mmCIF file of C-alpha atoms in Angstrom:
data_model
loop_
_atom_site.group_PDB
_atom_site.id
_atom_site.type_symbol
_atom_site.label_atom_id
_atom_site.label_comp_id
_atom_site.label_asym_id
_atom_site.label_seq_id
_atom_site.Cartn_x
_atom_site.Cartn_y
_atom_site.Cartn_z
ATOM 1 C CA UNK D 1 0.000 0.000 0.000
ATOM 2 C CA UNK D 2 1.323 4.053 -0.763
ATOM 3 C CA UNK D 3 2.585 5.154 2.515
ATOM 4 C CA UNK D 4 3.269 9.137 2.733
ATOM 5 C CA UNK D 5 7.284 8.592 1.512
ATOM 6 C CA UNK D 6 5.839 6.625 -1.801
ATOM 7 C CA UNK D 7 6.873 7.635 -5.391
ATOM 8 C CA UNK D 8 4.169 9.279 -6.750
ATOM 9 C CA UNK D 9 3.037 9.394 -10.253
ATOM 10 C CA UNK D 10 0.869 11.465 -12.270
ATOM 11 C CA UNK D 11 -1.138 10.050 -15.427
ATOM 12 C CA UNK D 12 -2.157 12.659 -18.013
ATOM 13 C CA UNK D 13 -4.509 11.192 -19.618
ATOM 14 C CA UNK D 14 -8.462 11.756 -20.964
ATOM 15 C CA UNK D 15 -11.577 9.476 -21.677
ATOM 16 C CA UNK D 16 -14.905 10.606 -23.370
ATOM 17 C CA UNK D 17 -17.418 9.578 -25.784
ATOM 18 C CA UNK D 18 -15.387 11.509 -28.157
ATOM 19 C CA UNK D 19 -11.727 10.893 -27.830
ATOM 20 C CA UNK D 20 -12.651 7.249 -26.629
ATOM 21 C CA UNK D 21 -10.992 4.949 -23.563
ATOM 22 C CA UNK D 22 -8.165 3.237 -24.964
ATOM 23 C CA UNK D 23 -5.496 5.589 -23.670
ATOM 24 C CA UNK D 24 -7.057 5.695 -19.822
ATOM 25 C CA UNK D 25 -7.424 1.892 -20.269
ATOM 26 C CA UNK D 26 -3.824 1.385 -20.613
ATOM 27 C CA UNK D 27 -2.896 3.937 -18.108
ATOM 28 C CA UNK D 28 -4.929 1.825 -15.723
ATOM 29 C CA UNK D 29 -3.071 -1.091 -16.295
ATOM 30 C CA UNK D 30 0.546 0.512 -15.452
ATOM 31 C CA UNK D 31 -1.334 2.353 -12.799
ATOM 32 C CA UNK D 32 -2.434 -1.787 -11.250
ATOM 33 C CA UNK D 33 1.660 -2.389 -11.546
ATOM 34 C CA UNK D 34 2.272 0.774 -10.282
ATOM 35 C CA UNK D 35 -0.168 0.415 -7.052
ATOM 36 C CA UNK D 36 1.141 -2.931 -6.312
ATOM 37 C CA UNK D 37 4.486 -1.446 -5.926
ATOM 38 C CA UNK D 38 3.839 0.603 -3.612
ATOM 39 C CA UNK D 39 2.888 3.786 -5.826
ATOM 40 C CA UNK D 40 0.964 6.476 -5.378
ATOM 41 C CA UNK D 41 -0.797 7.340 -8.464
ATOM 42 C CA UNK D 42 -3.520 10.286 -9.294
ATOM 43 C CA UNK D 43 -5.268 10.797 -13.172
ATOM 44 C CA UNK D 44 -4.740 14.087 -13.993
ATOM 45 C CA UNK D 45 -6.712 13.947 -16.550
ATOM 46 C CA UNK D 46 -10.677 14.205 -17.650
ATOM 47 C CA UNK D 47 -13.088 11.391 -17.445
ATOM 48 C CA UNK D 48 -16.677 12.200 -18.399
ATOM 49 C CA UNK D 49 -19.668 10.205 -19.567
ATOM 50 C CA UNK D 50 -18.520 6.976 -18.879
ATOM 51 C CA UNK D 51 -20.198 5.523 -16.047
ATOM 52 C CA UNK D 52 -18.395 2.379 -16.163
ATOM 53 C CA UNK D 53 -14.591 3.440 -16.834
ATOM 54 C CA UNK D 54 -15.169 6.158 -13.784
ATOM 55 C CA UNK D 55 -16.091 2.931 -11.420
ATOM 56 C CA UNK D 56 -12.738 1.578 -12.684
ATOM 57 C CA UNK D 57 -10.799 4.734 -11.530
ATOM 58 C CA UNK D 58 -12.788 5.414 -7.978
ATOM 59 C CA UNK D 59 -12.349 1.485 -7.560
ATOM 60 C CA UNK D 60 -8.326 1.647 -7.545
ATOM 61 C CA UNK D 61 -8.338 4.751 -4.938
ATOM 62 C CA UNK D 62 -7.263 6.778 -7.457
ATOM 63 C CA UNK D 63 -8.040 10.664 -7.061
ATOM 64 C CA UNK D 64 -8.735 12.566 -10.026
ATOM 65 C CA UNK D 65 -7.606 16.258 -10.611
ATOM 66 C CA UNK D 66 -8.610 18.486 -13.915
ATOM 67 C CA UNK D 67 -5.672 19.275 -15.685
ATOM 68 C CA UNK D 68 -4.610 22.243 -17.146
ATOM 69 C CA UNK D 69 -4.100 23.028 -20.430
ATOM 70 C CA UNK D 70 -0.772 25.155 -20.282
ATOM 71 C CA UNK D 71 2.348 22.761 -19.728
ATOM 72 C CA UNK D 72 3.551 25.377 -17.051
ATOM 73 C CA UNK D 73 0.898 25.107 -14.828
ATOM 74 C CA UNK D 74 0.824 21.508 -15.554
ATOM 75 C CA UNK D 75 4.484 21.802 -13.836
ATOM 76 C CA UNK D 76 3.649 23.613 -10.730
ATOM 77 C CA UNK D 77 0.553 21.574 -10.079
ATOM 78 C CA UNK D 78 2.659 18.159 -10.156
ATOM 79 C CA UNK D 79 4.951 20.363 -7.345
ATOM 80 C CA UNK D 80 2.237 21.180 -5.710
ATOM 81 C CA UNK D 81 0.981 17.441 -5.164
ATOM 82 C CA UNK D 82 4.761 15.886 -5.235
ATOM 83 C CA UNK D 83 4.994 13.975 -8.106
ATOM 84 C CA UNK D 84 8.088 12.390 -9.104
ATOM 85 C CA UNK D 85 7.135 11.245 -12.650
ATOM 86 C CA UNK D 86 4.580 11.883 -15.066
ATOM 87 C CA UNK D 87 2.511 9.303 -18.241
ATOM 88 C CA UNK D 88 1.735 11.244 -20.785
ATOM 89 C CA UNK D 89 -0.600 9.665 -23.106
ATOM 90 C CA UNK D 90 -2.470 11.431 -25.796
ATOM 91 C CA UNK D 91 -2.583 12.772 -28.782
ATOM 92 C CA UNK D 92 -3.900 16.074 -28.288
ATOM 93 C CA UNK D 93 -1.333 17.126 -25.323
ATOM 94 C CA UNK D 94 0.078 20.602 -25.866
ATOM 95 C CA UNK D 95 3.509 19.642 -27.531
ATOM 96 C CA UNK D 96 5.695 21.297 -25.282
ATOM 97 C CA UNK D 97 4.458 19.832 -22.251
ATOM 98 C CA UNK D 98 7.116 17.124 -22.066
ATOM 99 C CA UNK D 99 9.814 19.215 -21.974
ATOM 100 C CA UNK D 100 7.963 21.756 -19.783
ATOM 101 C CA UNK D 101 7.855 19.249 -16.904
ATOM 102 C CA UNK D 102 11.480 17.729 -17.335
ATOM 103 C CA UNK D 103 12.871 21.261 -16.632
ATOM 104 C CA UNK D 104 11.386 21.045 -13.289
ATOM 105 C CA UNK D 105 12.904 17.884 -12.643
ATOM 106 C CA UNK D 106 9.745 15.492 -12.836
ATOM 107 C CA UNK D 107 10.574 11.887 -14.923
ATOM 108 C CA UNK D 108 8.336 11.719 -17.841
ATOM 109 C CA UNK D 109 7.134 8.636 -19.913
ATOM 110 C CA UNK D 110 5.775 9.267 -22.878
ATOM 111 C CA UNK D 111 2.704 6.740 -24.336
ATOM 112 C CA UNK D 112 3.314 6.398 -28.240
ATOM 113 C CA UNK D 113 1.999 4.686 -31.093
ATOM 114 C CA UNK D 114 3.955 4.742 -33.787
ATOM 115 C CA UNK D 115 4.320 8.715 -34.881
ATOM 116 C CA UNK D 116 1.647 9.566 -32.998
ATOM 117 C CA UNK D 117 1.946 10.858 -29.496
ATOM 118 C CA UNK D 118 5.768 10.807 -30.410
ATOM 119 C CA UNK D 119 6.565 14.691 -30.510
ATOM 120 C CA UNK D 120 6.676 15.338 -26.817
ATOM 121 C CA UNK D 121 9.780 14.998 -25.441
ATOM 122 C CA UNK D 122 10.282 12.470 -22.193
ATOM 123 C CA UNK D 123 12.963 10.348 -20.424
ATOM 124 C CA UNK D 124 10.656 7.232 -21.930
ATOM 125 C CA UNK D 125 9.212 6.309 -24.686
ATOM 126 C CA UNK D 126 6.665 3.116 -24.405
ATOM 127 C CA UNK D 127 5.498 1.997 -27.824
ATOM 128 C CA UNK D 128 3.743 -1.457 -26.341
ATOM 129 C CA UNK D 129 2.499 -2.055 -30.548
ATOM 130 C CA UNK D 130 4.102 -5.380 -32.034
ATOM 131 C CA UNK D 131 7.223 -5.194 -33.729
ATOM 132 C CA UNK D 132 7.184 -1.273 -32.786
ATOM 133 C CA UNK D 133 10.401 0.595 -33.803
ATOM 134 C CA UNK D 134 12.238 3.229 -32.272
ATOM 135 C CA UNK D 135 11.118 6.001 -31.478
ATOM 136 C CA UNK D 136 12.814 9.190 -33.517
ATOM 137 C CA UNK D 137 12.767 12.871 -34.285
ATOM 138 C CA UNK D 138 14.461 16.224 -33.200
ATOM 139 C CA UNK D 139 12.449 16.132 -29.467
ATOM 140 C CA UNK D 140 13.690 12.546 -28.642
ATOM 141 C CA UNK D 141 16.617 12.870 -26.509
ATOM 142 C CA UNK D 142 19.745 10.699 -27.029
ATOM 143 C CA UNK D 143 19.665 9.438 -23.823
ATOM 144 C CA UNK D 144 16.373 8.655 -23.648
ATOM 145 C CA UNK D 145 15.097 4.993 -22.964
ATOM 146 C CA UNK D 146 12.671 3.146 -25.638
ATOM 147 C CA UNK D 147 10.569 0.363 -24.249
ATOM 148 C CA UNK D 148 9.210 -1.036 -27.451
ATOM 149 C CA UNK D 149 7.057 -4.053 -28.562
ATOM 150 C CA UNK D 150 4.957 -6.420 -26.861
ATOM 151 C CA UNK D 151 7.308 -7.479 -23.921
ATOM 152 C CA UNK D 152 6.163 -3.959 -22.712
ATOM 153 C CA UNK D 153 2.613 -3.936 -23.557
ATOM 154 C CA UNK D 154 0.517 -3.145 -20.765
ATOM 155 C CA UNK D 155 -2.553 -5.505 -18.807
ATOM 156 C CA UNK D 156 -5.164 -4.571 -16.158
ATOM 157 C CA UNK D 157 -5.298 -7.126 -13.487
ATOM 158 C CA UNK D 158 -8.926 -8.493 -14.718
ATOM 159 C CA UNK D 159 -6.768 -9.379 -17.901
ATOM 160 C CA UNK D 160 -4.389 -11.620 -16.704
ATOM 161 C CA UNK D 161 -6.408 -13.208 -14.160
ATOM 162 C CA UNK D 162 -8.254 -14.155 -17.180
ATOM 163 C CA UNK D 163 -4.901 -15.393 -19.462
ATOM 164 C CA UNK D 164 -5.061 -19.328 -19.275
ATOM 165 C CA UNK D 165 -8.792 -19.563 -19.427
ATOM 166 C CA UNK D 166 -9.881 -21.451 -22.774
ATOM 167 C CA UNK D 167 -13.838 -21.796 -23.754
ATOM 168 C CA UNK D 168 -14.603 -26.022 -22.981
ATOM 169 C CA UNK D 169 -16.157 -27.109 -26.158
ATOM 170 C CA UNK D 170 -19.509 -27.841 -26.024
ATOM 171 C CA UNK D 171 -21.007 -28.522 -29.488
ATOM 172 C CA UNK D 172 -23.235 -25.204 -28.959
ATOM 173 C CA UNK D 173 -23.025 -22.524 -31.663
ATOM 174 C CA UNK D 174 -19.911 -20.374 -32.025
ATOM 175 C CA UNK D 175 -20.195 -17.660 -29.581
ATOM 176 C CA UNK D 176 -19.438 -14.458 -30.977
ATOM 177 C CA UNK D 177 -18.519 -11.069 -29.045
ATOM 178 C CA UNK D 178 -18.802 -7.702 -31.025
ATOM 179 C CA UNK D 179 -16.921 -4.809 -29.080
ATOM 180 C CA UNK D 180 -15.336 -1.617 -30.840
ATOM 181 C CA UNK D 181 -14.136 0.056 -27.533
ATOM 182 C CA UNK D 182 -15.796 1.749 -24.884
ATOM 183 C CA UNK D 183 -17.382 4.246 -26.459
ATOM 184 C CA UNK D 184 -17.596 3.224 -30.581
ATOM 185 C CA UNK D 185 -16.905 6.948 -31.058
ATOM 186 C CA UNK D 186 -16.686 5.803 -34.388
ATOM 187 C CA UNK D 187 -20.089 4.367 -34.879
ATOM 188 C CA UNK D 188 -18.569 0.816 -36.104
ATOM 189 C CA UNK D 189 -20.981 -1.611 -34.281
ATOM 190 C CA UNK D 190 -24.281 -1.076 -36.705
ATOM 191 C CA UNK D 191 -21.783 -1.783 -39.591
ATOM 192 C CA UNK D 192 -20.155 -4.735 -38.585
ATOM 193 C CA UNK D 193 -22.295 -6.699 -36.481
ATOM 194 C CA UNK D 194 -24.643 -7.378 -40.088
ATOM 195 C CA UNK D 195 -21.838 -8.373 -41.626
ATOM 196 C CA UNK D 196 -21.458 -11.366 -38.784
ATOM 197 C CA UNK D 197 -25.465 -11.853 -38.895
ATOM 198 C CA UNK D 198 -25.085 -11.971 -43.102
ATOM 199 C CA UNK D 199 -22.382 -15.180 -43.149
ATOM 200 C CA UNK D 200 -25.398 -17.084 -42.354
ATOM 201 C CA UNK D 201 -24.220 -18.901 -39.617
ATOM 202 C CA UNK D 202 -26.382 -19.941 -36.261
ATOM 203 C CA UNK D 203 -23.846 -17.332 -34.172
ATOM 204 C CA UNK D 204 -25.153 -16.253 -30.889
ATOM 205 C CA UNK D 205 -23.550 -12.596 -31.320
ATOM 206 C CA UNK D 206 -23.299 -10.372 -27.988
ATOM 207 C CA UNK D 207 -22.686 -7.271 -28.955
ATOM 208 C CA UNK D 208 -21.367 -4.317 -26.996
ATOM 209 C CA UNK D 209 -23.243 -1.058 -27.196
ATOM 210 C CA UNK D 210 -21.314 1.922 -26.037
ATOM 211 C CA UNK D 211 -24.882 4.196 -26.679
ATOM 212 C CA UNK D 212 -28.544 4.180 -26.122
ATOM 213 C CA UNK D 213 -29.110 5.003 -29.904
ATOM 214 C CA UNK D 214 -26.173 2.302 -31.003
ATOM 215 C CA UNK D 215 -28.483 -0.428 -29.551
ATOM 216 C CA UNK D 216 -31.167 0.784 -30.565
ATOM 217 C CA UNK D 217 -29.876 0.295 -33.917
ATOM 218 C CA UNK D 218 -28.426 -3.275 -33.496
ATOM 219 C CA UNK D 219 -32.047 -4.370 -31.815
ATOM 220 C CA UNK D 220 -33.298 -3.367 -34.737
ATOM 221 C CA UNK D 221 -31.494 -5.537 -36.656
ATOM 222 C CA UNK D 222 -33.263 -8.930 -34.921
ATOM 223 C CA UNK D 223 -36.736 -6.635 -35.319
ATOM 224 C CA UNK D 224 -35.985 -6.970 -38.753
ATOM 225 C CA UNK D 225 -35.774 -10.626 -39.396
ATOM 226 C CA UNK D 226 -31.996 -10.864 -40.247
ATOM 227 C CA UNK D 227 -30.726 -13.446 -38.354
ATOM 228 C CA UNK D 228 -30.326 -16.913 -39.871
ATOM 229 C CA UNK D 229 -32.036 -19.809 -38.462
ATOM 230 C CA UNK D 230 -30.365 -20.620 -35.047
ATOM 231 C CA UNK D 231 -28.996 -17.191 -34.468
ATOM 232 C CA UNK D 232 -29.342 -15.168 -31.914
ATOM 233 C CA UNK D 233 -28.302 -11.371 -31.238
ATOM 234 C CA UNK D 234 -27.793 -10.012 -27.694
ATOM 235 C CA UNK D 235 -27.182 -6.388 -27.234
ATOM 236 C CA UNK D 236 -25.730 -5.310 -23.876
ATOM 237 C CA UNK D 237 -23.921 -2.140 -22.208
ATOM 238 C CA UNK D 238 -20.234 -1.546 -22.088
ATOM 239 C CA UNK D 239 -18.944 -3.240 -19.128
ATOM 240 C CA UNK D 240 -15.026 -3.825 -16.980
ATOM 241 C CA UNK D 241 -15.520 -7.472 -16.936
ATOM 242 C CA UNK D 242 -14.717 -7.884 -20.932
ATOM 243 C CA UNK D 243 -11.620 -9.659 -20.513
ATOM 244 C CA UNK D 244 -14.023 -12.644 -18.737
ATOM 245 C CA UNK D 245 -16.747 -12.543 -21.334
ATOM 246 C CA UNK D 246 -14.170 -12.160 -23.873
ATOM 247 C CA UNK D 247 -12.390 -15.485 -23.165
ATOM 248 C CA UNK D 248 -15.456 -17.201 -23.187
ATOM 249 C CA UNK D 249 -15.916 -16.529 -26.900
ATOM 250 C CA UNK D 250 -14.944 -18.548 -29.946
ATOM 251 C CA UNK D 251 -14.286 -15.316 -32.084
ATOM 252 C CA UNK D 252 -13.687 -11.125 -30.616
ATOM 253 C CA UNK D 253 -14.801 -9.120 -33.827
ATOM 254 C CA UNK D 254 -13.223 -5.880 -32.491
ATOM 255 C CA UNK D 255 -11.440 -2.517 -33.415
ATOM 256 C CA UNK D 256 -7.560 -2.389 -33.962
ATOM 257 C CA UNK D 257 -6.497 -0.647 -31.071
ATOM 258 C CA UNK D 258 -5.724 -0.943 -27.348
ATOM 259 C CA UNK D 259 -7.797 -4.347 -26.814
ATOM 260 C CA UNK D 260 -5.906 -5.965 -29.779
ATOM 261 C CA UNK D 261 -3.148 -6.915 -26.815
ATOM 262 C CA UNK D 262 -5.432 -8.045 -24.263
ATOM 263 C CA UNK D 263 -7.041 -10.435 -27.154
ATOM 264 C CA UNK D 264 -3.271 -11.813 -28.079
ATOM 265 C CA UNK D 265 -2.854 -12.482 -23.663
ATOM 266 C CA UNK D 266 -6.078 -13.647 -23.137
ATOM 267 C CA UNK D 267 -5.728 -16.322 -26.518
ATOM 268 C CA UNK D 268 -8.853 -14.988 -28.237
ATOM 269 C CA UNK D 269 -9.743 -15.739 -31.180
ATOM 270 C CA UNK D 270 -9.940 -12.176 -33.067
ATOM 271 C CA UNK D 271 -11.593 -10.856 -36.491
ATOM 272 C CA UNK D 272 -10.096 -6.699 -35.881
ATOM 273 C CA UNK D 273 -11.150 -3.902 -37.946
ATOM 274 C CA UNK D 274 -8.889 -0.756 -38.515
ATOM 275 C CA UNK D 275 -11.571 2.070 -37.358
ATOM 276 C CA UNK D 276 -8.867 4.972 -37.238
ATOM 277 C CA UNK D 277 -5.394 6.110 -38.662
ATOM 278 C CA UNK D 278 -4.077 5.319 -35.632
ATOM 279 C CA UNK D 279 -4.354 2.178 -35.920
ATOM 280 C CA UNK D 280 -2.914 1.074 -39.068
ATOM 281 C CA UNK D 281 0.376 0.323 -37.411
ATOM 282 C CA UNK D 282 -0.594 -2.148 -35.521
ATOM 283 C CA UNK D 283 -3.011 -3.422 -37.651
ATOM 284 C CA UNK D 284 -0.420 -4.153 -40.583
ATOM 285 C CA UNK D 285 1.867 -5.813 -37.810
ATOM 286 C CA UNK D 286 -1.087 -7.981 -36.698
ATOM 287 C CA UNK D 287 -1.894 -8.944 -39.902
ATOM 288 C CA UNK D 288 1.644 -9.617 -40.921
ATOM 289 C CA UNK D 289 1.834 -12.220 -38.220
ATOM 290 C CA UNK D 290 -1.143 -13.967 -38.922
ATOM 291 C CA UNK D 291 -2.529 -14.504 -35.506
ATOM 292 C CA UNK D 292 -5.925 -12.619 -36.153
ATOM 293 C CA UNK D 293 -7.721 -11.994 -39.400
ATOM 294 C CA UNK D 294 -8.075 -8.824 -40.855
ATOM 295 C CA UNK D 295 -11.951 -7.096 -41.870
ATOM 296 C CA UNK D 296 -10.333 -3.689 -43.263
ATOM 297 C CA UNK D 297 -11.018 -0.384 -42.966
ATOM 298 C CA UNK D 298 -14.530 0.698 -41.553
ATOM 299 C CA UNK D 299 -14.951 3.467 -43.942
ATOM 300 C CA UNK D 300 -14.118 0.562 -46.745
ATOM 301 C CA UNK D 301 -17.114 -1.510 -44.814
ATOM 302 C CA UNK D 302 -19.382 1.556 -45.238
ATOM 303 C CA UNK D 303 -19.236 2.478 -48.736
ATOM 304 C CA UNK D 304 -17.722 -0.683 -50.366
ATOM 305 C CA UNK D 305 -19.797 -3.799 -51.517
ATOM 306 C CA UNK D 306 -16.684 -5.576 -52.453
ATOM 307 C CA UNK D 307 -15.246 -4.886 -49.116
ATOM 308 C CA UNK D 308 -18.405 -5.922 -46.960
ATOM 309 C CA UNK D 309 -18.196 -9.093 -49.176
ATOM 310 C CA UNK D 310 -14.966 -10.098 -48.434
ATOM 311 C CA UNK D 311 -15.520 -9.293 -45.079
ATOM 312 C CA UNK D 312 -18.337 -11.340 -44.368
ATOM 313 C CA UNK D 313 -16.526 -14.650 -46.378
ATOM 314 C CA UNK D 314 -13.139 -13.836 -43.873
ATOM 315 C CA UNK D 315 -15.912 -14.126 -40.762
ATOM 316 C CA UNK D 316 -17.612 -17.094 -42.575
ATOM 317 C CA UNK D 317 -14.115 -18.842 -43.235
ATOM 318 C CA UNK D 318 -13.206 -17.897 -39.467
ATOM 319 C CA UNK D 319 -15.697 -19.410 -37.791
ATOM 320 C CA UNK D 320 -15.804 -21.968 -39.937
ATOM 321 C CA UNK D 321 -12.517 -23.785 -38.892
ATOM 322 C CA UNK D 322 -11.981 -23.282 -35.311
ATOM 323 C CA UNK D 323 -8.793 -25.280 -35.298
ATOM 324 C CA UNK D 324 -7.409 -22.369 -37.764
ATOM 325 C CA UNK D 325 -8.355 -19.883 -35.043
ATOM 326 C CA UNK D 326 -7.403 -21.428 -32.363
ATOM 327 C CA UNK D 327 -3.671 -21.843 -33.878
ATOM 328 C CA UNK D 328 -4.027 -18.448 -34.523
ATOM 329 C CA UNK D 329 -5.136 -17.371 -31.138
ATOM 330 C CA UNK D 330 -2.047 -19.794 -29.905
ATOM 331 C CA UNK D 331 0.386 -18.378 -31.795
ATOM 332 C CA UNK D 332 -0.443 -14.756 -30.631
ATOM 333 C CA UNK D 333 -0.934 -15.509 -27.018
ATOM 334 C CA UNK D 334 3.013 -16.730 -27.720
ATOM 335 C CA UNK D 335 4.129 -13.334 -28.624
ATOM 336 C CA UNK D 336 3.064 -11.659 -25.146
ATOM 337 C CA UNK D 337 4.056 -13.130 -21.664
ATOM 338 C CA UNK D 338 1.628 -10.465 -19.421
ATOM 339 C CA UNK D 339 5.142 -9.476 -17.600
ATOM 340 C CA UNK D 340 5.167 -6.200 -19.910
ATOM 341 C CA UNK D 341 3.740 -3.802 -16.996
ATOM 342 C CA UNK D 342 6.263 -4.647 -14.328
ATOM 343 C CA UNK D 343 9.357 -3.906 -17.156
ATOM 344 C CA UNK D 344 7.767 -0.543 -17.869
ATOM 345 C CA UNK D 345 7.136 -0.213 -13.794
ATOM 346 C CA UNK D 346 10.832 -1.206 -13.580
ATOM 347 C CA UNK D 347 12.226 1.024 -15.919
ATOM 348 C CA UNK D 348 10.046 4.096 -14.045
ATOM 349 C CA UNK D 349 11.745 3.121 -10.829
ATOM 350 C CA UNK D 350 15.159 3.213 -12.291
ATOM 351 C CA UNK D 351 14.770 6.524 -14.160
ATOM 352 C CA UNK D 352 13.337 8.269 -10.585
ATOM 353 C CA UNK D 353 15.961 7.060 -8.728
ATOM 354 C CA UNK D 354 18.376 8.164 -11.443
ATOM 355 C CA UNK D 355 16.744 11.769 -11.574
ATOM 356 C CA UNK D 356 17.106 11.838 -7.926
ATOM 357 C CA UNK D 357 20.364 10.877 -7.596
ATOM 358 C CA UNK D 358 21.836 13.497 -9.913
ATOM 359 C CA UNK D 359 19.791 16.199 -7.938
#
């Protein structure tokens, strides 16, 4: 447990239905390693219309401050509360806020995906995306460390308590789980959950609404008579226990981001679809590997027939041959060994201690 003398950490992070959870997520699962070190941590940081992902904060202890948009202030608040390193993990941070709180002597990691996030300037740089590659560019600093690639990817604790579970078989029909984050800012659950529904199969597809009107729309599509004989569609809310309903599935039809990691440690099964920019770097890498299958771009599964098509025969062929997914699943759960949060926790310690021993 903290005592009064623990390091102390600020994350600057945000969640919203706009700008999405995946960033908070992840800060929540260093924050886990973090606690159980002996770390005090506080978000600094705004999270707003979530119901759910603020339970996940209040239930770690953590306290929540607004943060300020100037890096400066940003720099005397973190005196104020006496914080001895800093995540910063988003896009839209003000670009000289990295190098705004290293002059004052605070440790900062910096949360990356590929090029983006990468123009702040820190002590770390974590790029958890497979086969990730250095981080570069005129505001990385020689000296700085890179924690790159899966050995450093970062899990909640409700992930790897759920690592070794595997579905038992049980001759019922595939079980399907439709999830494209925690808030589907994006809209992408009325496009692809048809596409499941039109291989024809007798799926029983749970699918994750983030928003009232999102399943609306996806109830509608039982109203409508669109499910094949033996299928069944069940619509629920976002919810923290995903990891265990999630390993109960035979296939995770899911967005390219964050969750793509907990899929590979949990050994799930996984159909992904590339919903943002962002997420073409790991998507390419995933694909490249062949441990999940690929469904595109969402804006190609909107306004291309050819692509919903091919979509739809890639979910047909997937759950068609669970042996091919499960090797898949396999061979991906292979690649991460849920250790990657105590290396980055590691490599926080040693950079505070180094910080203070040169003060």
């Amino acid at each position: 447990m903290p005592t009064p003398s623990s390091p102390h950490v600020a994350l600057r992070c945000d969640a919203s239905p706009r700008i999405g959870v995946g960033h908070l997520v992840r800060c929540l699962a260093l924050a886990d390693g973090l606690l159980a070190r002996g770390w005090s941590v506080t978000l600094v940081g705004s999270v707003t219309g979530i119901p759910w992902v603020e339970d996940e904060v209040g239930g770690r202890g953590i306290q929540t401050l607004d943060a300020p948009d100037d890096p400066g202030t940003l720099a005397a608040l973190l005196d104020e509360i006496g914080c001895a390193a800093i995540v910063l993990d988003g896009y839209h941070l003000d670009r000289g806020t990295g190098a705004a709180l290293r002059s004052r002597g605070t440790v900062v990691l910096a949360v990356v995906d590929g090029t983006w996030g990468a123009d702040q300037e820190a002590d770390l740089y974590l790029d958890q995306n497979l086969d990730a590659g250095p981080v570069d560019g005129p505001q990385v600093p020689p000296e700085a460390g890179q924690l790159l690639g899966l050995p450093h990817v970062l899990f909640r604790d409700s992930v790897l308590d759920q690592r070794r579970h595997r579905p038992e078989a049980t001759g019922r029909p595939p079980r399907v789980l439709t999830v494209f984050g925690g808030t589907d800012a994006q809209g992408a659950a009325p496009v692809v959950v048809p596409l499941v529904l039109a291989t024809g199969m007798p799926v029983h597809v749970v699918a994750i609404a983030a928003t009232d009107d999102l399943a609306i729309a996806l109830r509608q599509l039982a109203d409508a008579g669109s499910l094949a004989a033996g299928a069944h569609l069940e619509v629920r809310s976002p919810t923290p226990d995903l990891a265990v309903l999630a390993a109960g599935c035979d296939l995770v039809v899911t967005a390219a981001g964050t969750s793509v990691w907990e899929l590979l440690c949990l050994g799930a099964p996984a159909a992904l679809v590339r919903v943002a920019e962002n997420q073409r770097v790991g998507y390419d890498a995933v694909m490249g590997r062949d441990v999940a299958v690929g469904l595109g771009s969402l804006d190609d599964l909107r306004d291309d027939e050819a692509a919903r098509e091919h979509a739809v025969a890639t979910l047909r062929d997937a759950l068609s041959d669970p042996v091919g997914a499960r090797r898949r699943a396999d061979a991906g759960q292979a690649l991460v060994d849920g250790r990657g949060r105590d290396r980055v926790v590691e490599a926080l310690e040693r950079a505070v201690a180094a910080r203070g021993a040169a003060a």
